[in-house]
CSV table of C-alpha atoms in Angstrom, one decimal:
chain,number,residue,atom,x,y,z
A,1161,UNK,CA,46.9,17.9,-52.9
A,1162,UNK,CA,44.4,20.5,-52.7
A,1163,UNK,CA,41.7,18.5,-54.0
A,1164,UNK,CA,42.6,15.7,-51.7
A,1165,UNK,CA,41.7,18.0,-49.1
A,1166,UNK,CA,38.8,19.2,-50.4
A,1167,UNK,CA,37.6,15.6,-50.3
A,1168,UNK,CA,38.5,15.0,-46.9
A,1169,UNK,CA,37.0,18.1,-45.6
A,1170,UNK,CA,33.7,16.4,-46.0
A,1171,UNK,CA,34.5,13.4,-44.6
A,1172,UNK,CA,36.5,15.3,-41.3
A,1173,UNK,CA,32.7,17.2,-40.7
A,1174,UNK,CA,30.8,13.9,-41.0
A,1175,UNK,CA,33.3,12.1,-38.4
A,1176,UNK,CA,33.4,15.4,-35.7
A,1177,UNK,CA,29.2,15.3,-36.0
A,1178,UNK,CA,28.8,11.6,-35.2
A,1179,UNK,CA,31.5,11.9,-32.5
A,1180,UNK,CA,29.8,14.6,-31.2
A,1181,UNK,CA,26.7,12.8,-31.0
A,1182,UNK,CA,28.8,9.7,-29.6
A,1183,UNK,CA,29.9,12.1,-26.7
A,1184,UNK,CA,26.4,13.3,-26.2
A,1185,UNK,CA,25.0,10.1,-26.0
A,1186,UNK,CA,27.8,8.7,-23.3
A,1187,UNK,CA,27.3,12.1,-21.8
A,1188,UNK,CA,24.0,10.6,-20.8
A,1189,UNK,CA,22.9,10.3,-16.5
A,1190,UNK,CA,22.3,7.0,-14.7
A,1191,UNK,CA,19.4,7.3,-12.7
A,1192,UNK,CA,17.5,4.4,-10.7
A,1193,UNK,CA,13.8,4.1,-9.7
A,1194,UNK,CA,12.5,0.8,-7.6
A,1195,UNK,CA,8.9,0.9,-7.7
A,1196,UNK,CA,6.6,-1.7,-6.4
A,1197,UNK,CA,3.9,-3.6,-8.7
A,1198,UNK,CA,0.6,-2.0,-8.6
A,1199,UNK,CA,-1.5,-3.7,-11.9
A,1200,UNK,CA,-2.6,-7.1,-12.2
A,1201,UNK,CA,0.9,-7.8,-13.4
A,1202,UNK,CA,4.4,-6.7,-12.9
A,1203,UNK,CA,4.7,-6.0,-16.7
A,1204,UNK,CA,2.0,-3.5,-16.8
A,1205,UNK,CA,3.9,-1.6,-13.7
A,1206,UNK,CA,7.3,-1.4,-16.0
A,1207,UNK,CA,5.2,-0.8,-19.4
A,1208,UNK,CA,3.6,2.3,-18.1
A,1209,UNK,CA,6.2,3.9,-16.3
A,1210,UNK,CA,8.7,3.4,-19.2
A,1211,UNK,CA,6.4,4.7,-21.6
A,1212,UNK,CA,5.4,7.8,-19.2
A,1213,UNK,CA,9.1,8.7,-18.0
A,1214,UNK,CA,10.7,7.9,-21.8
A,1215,UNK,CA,10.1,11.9,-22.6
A,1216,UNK,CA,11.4,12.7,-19.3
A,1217,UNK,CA,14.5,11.3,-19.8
A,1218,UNK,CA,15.0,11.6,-23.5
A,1219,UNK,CA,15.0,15.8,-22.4
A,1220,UNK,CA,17.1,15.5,-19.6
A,1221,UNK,CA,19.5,13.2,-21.1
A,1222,UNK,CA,18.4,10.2,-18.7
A,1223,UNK,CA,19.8,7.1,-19.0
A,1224,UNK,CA,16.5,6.1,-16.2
A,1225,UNK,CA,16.5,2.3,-15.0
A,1226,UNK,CA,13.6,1.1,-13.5
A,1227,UNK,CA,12.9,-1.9,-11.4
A,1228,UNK,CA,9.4,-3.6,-10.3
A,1229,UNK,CA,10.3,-4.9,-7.0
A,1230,UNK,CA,7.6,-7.2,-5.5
A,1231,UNK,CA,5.8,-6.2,-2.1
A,1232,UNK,CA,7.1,-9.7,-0.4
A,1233,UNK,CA,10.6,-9.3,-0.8
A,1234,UNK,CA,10.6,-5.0,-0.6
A,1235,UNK,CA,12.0,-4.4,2.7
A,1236,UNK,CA,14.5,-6.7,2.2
A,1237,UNK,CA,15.4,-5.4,-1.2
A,1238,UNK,CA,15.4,-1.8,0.1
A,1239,UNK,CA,17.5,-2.4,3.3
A,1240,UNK,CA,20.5,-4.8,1.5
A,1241,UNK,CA,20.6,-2.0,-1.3
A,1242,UNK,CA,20.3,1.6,0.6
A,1243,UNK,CA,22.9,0.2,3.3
A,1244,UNK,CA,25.3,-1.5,0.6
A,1245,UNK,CA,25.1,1.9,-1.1
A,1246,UNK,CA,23.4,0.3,-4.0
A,1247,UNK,CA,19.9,1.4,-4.0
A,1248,UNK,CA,18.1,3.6,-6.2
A,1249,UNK,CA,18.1,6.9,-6.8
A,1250,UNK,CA,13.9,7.4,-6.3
A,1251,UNK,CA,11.8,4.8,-4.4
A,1252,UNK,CA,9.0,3.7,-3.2
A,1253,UNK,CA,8.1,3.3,0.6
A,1254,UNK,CA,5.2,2.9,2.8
A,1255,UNK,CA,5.0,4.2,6.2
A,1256,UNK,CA,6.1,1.2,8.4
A,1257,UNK,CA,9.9,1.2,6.4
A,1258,UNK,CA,10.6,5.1,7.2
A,1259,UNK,CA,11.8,4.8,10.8
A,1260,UNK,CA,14.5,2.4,10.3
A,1261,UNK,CA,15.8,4.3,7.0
A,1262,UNK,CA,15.8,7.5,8.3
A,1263,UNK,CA,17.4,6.3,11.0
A,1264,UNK,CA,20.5,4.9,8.4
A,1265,UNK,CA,20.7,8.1,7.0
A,1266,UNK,CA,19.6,6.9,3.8
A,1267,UNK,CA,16.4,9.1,2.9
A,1268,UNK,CA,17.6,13.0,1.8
A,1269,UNK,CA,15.7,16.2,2.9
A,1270,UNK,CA,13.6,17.0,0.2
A,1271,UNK,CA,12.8,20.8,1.0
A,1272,UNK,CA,15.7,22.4,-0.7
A,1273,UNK,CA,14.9,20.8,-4.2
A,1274,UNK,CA,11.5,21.8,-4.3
A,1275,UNK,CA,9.8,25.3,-4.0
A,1276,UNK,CA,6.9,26.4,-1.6
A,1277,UNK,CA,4.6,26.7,-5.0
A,1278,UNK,CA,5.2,22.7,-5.8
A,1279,UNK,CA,4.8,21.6,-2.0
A,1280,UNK,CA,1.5,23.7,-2.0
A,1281,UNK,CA,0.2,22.4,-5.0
A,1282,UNK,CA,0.6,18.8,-3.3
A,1283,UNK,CA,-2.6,17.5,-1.4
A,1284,UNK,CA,-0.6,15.5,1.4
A,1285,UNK,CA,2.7,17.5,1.7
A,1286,UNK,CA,2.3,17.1,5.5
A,1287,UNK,CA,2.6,13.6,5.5
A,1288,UNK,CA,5.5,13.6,3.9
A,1289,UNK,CA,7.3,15.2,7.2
A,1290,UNK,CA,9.2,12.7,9.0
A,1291,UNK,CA,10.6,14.3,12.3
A,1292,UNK,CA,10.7,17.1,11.3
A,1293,UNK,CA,12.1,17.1,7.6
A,1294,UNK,CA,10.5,16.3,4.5
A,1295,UNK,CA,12.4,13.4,4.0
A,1296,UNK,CA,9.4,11.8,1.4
A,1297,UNK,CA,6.8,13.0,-0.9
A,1298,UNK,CA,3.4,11.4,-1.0
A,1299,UNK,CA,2.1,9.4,-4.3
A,1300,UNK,CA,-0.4,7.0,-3.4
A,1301,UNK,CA,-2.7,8.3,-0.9
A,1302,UNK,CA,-6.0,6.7,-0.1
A,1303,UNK,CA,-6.7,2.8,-1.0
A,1304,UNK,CA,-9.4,3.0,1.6
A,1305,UNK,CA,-9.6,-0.6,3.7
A,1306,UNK,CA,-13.7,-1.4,3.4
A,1307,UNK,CA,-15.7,-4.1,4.0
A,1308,UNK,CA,-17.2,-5.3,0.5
A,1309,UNK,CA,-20.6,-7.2,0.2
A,1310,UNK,CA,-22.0,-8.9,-2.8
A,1311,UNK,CA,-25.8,-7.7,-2.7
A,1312,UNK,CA,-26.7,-10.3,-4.8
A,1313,UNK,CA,-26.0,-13.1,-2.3
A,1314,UNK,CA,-27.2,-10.7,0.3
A,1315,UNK,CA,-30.3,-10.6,-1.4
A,1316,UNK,CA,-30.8,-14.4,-2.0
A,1317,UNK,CA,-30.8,-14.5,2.1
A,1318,UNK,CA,-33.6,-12.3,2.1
A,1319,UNK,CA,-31.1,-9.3,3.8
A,1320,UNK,CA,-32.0,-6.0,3.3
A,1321,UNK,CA,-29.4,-3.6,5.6
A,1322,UNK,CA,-25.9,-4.0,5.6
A,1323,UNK,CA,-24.5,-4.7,9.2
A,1324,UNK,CA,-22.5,-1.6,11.0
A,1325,UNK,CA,-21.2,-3.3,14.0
A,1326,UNK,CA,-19.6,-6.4,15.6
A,1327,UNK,CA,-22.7,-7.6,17.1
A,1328,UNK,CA,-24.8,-7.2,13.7
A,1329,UNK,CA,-21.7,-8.9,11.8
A,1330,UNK,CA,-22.5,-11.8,13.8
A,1331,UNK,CA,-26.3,-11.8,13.5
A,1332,UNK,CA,-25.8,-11.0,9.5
A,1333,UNK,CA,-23.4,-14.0,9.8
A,1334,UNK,CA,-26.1,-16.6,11.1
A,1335,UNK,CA,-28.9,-15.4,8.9
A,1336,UNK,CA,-26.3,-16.0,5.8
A,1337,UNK,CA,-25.9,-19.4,7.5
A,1338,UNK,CA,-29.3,-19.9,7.8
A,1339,UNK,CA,-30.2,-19.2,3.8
A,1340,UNK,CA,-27.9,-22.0,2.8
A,1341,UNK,CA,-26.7,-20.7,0.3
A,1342,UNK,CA,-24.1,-24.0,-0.9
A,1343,UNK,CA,-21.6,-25.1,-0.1
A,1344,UNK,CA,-19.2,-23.6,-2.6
A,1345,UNK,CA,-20.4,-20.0,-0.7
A,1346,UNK,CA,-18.4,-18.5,2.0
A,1347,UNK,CA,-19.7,-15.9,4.6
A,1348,UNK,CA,-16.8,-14.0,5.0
A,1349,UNK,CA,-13.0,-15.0,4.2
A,1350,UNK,CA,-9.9,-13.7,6.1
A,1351,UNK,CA,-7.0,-14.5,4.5
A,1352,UNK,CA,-4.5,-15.8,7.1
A,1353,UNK,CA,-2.3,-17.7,4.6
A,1354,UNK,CA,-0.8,-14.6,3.1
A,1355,UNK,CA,3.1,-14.3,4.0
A,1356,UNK,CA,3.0,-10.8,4.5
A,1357,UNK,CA,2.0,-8.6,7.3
A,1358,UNK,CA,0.1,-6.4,5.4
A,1359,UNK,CA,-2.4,-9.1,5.7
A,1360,UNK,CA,-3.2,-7.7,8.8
A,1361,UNK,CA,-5.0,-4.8,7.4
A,1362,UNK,CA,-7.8,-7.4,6.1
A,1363,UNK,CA,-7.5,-9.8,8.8
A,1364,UNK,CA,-7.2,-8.2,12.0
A,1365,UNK,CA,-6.4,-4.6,12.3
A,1366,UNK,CA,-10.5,-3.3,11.0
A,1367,UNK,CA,-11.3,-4.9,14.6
A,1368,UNK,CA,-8.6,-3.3,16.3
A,1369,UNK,CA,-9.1,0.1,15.3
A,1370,UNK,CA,-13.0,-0.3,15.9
A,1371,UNK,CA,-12.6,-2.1,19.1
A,1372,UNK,CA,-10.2,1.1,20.4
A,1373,UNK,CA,-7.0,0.2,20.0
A,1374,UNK,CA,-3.5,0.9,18.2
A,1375,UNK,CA,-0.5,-0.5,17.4
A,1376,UNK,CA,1.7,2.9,18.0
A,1377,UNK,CA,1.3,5.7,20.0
A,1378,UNK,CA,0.3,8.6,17.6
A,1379,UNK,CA,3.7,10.1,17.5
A,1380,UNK,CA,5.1,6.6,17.0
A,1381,UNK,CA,7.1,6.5,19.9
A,1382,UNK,CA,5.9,3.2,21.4
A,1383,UNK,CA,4.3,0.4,21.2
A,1384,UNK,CA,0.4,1.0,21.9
A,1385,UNK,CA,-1.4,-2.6,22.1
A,1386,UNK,CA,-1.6,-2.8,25.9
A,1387,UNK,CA,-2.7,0.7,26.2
A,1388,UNK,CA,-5.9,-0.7,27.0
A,1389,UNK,CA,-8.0,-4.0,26.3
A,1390,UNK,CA,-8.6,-3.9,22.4
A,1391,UNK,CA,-5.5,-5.3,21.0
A,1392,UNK,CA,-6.9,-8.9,23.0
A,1393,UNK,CA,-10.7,-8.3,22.4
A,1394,UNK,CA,-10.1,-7.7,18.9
A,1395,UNK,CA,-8.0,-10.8,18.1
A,1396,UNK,CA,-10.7,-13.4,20.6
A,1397,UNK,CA,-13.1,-11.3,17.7
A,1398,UNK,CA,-11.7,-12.4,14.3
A,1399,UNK,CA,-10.6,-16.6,16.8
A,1400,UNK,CA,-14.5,-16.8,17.4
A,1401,UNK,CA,-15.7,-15.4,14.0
A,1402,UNK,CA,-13.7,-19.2,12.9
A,1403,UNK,CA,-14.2,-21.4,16.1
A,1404,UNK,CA,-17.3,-20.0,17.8
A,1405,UNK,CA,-19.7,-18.5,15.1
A,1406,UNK,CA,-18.4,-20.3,12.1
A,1407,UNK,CA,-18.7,-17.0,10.2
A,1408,UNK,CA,-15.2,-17.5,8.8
A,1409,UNK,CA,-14.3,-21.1,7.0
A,1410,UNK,CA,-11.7,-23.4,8.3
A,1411,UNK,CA,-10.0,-23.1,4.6
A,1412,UNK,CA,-9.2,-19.8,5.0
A,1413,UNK,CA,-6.5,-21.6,7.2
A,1414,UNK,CA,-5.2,-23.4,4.5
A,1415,UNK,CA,-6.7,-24.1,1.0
A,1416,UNK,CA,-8.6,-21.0,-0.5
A,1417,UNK,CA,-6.5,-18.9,-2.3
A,1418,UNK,CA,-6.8,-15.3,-3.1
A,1419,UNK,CA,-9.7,-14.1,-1.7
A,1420,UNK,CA,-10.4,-11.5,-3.8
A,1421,UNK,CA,-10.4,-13.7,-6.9
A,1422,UNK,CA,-12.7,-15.8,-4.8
A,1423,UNK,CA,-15.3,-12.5,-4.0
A,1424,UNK,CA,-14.6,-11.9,-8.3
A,1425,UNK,CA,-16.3,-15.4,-9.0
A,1426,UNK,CA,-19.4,-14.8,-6.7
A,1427,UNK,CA,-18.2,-17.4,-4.1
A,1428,UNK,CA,-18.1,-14.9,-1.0
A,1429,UNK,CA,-20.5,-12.8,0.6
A,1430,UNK,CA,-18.1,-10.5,2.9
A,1431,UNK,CA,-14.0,-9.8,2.3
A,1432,UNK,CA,-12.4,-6.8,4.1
A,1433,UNK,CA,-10.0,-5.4,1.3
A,1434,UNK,CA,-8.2,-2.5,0.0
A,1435,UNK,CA,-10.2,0.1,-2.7
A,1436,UNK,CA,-8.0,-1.2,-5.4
A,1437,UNK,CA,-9.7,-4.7,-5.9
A,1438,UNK,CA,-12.6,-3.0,-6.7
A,1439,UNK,CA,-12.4,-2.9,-10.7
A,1440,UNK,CA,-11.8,-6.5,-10.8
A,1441,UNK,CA,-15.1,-6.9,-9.0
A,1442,UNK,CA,-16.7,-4.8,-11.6
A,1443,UNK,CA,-14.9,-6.1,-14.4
A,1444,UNK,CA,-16.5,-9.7,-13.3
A,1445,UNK,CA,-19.9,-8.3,-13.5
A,1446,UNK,CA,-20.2,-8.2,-9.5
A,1447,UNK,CA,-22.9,-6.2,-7.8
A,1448,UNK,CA,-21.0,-5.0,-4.7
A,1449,UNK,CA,-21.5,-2.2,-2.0
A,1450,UNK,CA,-19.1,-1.6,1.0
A,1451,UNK,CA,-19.5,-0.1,4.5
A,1452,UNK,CA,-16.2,1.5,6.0
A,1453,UNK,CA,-16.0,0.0,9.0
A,1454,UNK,CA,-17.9,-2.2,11.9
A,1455,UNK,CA,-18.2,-0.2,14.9
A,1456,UNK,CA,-17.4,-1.5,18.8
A,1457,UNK,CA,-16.3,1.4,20.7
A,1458,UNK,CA,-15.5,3.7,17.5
A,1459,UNK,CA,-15.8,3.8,13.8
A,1460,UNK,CA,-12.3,3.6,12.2
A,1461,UNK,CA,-11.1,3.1,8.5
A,1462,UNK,CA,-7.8,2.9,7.2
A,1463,UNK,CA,-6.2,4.6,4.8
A,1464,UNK,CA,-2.6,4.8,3.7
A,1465,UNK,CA,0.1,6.9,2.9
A,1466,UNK,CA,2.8,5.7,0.4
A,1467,UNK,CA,5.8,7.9,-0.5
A,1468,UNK,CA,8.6,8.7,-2.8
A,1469,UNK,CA,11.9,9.3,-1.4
A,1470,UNK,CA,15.3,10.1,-2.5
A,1471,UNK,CA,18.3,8.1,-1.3
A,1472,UNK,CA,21.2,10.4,0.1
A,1473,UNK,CA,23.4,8.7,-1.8
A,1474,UNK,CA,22.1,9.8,-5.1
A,1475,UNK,CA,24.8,11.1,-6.5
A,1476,UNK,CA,22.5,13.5,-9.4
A,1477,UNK,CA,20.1,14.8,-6.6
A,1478,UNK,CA,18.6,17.3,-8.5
A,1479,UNK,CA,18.1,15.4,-11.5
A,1480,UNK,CA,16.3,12.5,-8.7
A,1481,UNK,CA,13.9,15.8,-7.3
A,1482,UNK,CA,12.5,16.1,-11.5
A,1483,UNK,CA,11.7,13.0,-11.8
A,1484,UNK,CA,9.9,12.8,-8.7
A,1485,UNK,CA,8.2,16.2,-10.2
A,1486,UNK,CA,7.8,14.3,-13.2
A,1487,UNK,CA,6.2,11.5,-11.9
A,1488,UNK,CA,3.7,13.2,-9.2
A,1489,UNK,CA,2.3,15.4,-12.2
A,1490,UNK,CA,-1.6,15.4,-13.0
A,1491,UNK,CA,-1.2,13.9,-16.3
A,1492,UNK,CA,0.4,11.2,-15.9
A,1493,UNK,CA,-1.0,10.0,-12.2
A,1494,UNK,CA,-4.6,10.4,-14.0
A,1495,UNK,CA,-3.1,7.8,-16.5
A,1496,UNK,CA,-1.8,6.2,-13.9
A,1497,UNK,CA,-5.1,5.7,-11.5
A,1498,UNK,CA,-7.0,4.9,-14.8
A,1499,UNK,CA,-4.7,2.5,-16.8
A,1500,UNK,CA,-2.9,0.5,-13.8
A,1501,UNK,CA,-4.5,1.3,-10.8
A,1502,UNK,CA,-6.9,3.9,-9.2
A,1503,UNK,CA,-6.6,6.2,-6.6
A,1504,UNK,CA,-7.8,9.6,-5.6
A,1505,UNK,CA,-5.5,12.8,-6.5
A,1506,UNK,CA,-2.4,14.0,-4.9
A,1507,UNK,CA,-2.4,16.9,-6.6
A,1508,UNK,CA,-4.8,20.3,-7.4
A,1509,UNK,CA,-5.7,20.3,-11.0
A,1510,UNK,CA,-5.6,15.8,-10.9
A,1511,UNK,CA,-8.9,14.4,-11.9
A,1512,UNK,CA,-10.9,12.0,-9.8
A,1513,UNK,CA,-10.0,8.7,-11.4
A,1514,UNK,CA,-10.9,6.5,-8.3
A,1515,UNK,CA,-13.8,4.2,-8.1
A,1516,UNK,CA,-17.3,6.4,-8.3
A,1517,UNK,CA,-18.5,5.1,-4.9
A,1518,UNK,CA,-15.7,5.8,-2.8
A,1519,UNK,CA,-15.7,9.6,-4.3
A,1520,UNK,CA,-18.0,11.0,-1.2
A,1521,UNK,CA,-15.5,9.2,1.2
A,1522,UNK,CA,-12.5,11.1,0.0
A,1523,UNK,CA,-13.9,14.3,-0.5
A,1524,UNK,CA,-15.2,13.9,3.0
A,1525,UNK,CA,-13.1,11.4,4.9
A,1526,UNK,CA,-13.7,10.8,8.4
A,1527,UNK,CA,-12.4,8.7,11.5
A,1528,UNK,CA,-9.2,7.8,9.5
A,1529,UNK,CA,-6.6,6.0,10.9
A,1530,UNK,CA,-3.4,6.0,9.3
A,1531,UNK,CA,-0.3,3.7,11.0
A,1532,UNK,CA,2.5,6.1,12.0
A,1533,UNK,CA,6.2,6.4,11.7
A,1534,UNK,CA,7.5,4.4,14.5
A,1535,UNK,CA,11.1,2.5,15.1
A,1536,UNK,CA,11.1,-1.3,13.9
A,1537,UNK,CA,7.6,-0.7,12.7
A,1538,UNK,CA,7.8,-3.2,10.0
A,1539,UNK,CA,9.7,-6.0,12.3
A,1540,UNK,CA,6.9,-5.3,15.2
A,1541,UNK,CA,3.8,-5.7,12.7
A,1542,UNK,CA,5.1,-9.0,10.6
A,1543,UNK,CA,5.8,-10.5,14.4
A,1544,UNK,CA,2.6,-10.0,15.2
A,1545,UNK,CA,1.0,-11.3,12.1
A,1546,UNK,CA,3.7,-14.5,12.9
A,1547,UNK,CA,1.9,-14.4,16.5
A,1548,UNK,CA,-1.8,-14.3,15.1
A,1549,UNK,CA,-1.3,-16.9,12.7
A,1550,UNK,CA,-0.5,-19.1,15.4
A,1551,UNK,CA,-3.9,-18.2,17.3
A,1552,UNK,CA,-5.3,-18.8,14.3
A,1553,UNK,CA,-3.8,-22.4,14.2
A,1554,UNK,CA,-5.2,-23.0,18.3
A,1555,UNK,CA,-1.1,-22.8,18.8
A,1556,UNK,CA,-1.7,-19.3,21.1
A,1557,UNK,CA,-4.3,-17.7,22.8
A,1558,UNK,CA,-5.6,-14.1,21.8
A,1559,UNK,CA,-3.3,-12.8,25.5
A,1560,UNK,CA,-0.4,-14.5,24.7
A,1561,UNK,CA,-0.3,-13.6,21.0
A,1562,UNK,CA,-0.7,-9.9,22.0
A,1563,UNK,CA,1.8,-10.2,24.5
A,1564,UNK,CA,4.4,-12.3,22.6
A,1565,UNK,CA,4.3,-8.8,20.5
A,1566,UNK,CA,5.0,-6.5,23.4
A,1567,UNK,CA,7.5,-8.3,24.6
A,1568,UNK,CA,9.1,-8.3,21.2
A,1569,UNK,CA,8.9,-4.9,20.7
A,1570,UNK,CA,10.3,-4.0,24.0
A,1571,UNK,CA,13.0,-6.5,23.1
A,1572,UNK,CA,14.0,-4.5,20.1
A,1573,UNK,CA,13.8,-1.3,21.7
């Protein structure tokens, strides 16, 4: 009997240690991030931050589940799941989504879960204040909106100086015309076949901030596009640079794709775009420059402002506030702004991984316009890309597509 016990001792031990590491292992927290797709596919998006996190969670017993959601379908995604009570625990938002969420109740105060050394050592912590609270925490900050030029094609039309204002945009226009260049060569390409309003940023809004004008007031309590005339001047600008001075193709309507592919292949001269798109231009061998903005009554370039936030919901809030830590750390956002795509730093102590000639901009940025917090910001913007689109079409004129906005707004407020 004794022996029999003596051989079942060992056995006993070896059960109790891989129960043990059973229970550890079910022991294990769920935690959710939604993150939108940043590299030239959704894979590389998932690939990095699995690979980045994976310590993260392996020390802090993480069972961490994360999900690419597209930027088409994000505010949809966001406001089924956080008012279901199914959303994630960390997200991803941009400033037009706040409002609404905050509003719900969704988005937690983030001060208590982080000390007055971490906030400090953030870049942007201000921006992260909505009414009041710190209800987000900036991560990408910057993806200046430029006007890029391929200098080779400038070149070939015997151009020399880049234009800086509406009136030289049309005269650079008719002397690109006038070099006939081919027909395979566009001047300059809006793209007004996109399905999201964040086409608006390429397509309309770098004449509305230079002609004046806003789509907020500042402290985003209102609607600002009949504060004064530039809402309407600005969109008879980008109807004429199509109907009147031919600048702009009639494809761009229709046919032409991705412009920025387009601009990669050497087949446009001028695209208004966002920083990001500048490694695939140097990738394809293109020699490009940029100038910030076109000036009417002001100089204006737009920048944005992109935030983490923790849903109220979360049910392991502390656990949420480290990986947000985790995530917003030098190391891994320098890997991040190299590997999927580049930014400048949040942080002190981050590296400048951004493009080279954008570096003097962000260490000195100036007449920067960033879209505020306002209430049904998102619903306001994609009606008026819905509006434009249809003056784009001869279906509205530049008054009524501006007003068809206000009147929507007020409508919802």
């Amino acid at each position: 009997m004794k022996k029999l016990i003596g051989c079942l001792l060992p056995i006993l031990v070896i059960l109790a240690v891989v129960t043990g590491c059973k229970a550890s292992e079910e022991k294990k927290t769920d935690l959710t991030l939604w993150w939108p797709p940043f590299g030239t596919a959704e894979s590389m998006d998932m690939e990095f931050w699995t690979k980045s996190l994976a310590p993260w969670a392996e020390a802090n017993k993480v069972n961490l589940s994360i999900e690419i959601t597209p930027w088409e379908t994000i505010e949809e995604k966001y406001l089924t799941g956080l008012s279901s009570g199914a959303g994630p625990d960390v997200g991803y938002m941009y400033a037009e989504m706040l409002d609404q969420f905050v509003t719900m109740g969704s988005l937690e105060d983030l001060a208590p879960y982080f000390s007055q050394a971490e906030l400090d050592n953030y870049l942007y912590t201000d921006m992260g204040y909505v009414y009041g609270k710190l209800y987000t925490l900036p991560i990408i900050v910057g993806n200046v909106r430029v006007f890029f030029f391929n200098m080779d094609l400038v070149a070939k039309a015997g151009i020399t100086t880049l234009p800086r204002t509406w009136d030289e945009f049309i005269e650079f226009g008719k002397k690109m015309q006038a070099a006939n260049l081919g027909d395979d060569i566009y001047i300059y390409v809006p793209q007004w076949t996109d399905r999201h309003y964040g086409t608006l940023q390429e397509a309309y809004y770098p004449f509305l901030w230079t002609a004046g004008g806003d789509i907020f007031t500042q402290d985003g309590s209102r609607i600002a596009l009949q504060d004064n005339d530039a809402a309407v001047k600005a969109a008879q600008f980008v109807y004429d640079l199509l109907y009147v001075h031919q600048i702009a193709p009639p494809e761009s309507l229709s046919s032409l794709g991705k412009i920025e592919e387009l601009f990669a292949q050497g087949k446009v001269v001028c695209m208004h775009g966002a920083g990001t798109v500048a490694p695939t231009f140097d990738e394809a061998g293109i020699n490009w420059d940029f100038v910030t903005s076109l000036k009417d009554k002001r100089e204006a370039v737009q920048l944005v402002a992109d935030v983490l936030f923790m849903n109220s919901a979360s049910k392991n809030k502390e656990l949420a506030a480290s990986l947000m830590k985790e995530m917003t750390k030098p190391s891994i956002m320098e890997v991040f702004h190299t590997e999927v795509s580049p930014f400048p730093p949040i942080s002190r102590g981050e590296a400048y991984k951004d493009n080279p000639k954008f570096r003097s901009f962000y260490e000195n940025p100036q007449n920067v316009v960033i879209i505020p917090v306002a209430k049904n910001n998102f619903q306001i913007q994609d009606n008026l890309f819905r509006n434009l689109q249809q003056m784009m079409m001869n279906e509205m004129s530049p008054e009524q597509a501006i007003q068809e906005t206000v009147n929507y707004a007020n409508l919802l407020n």
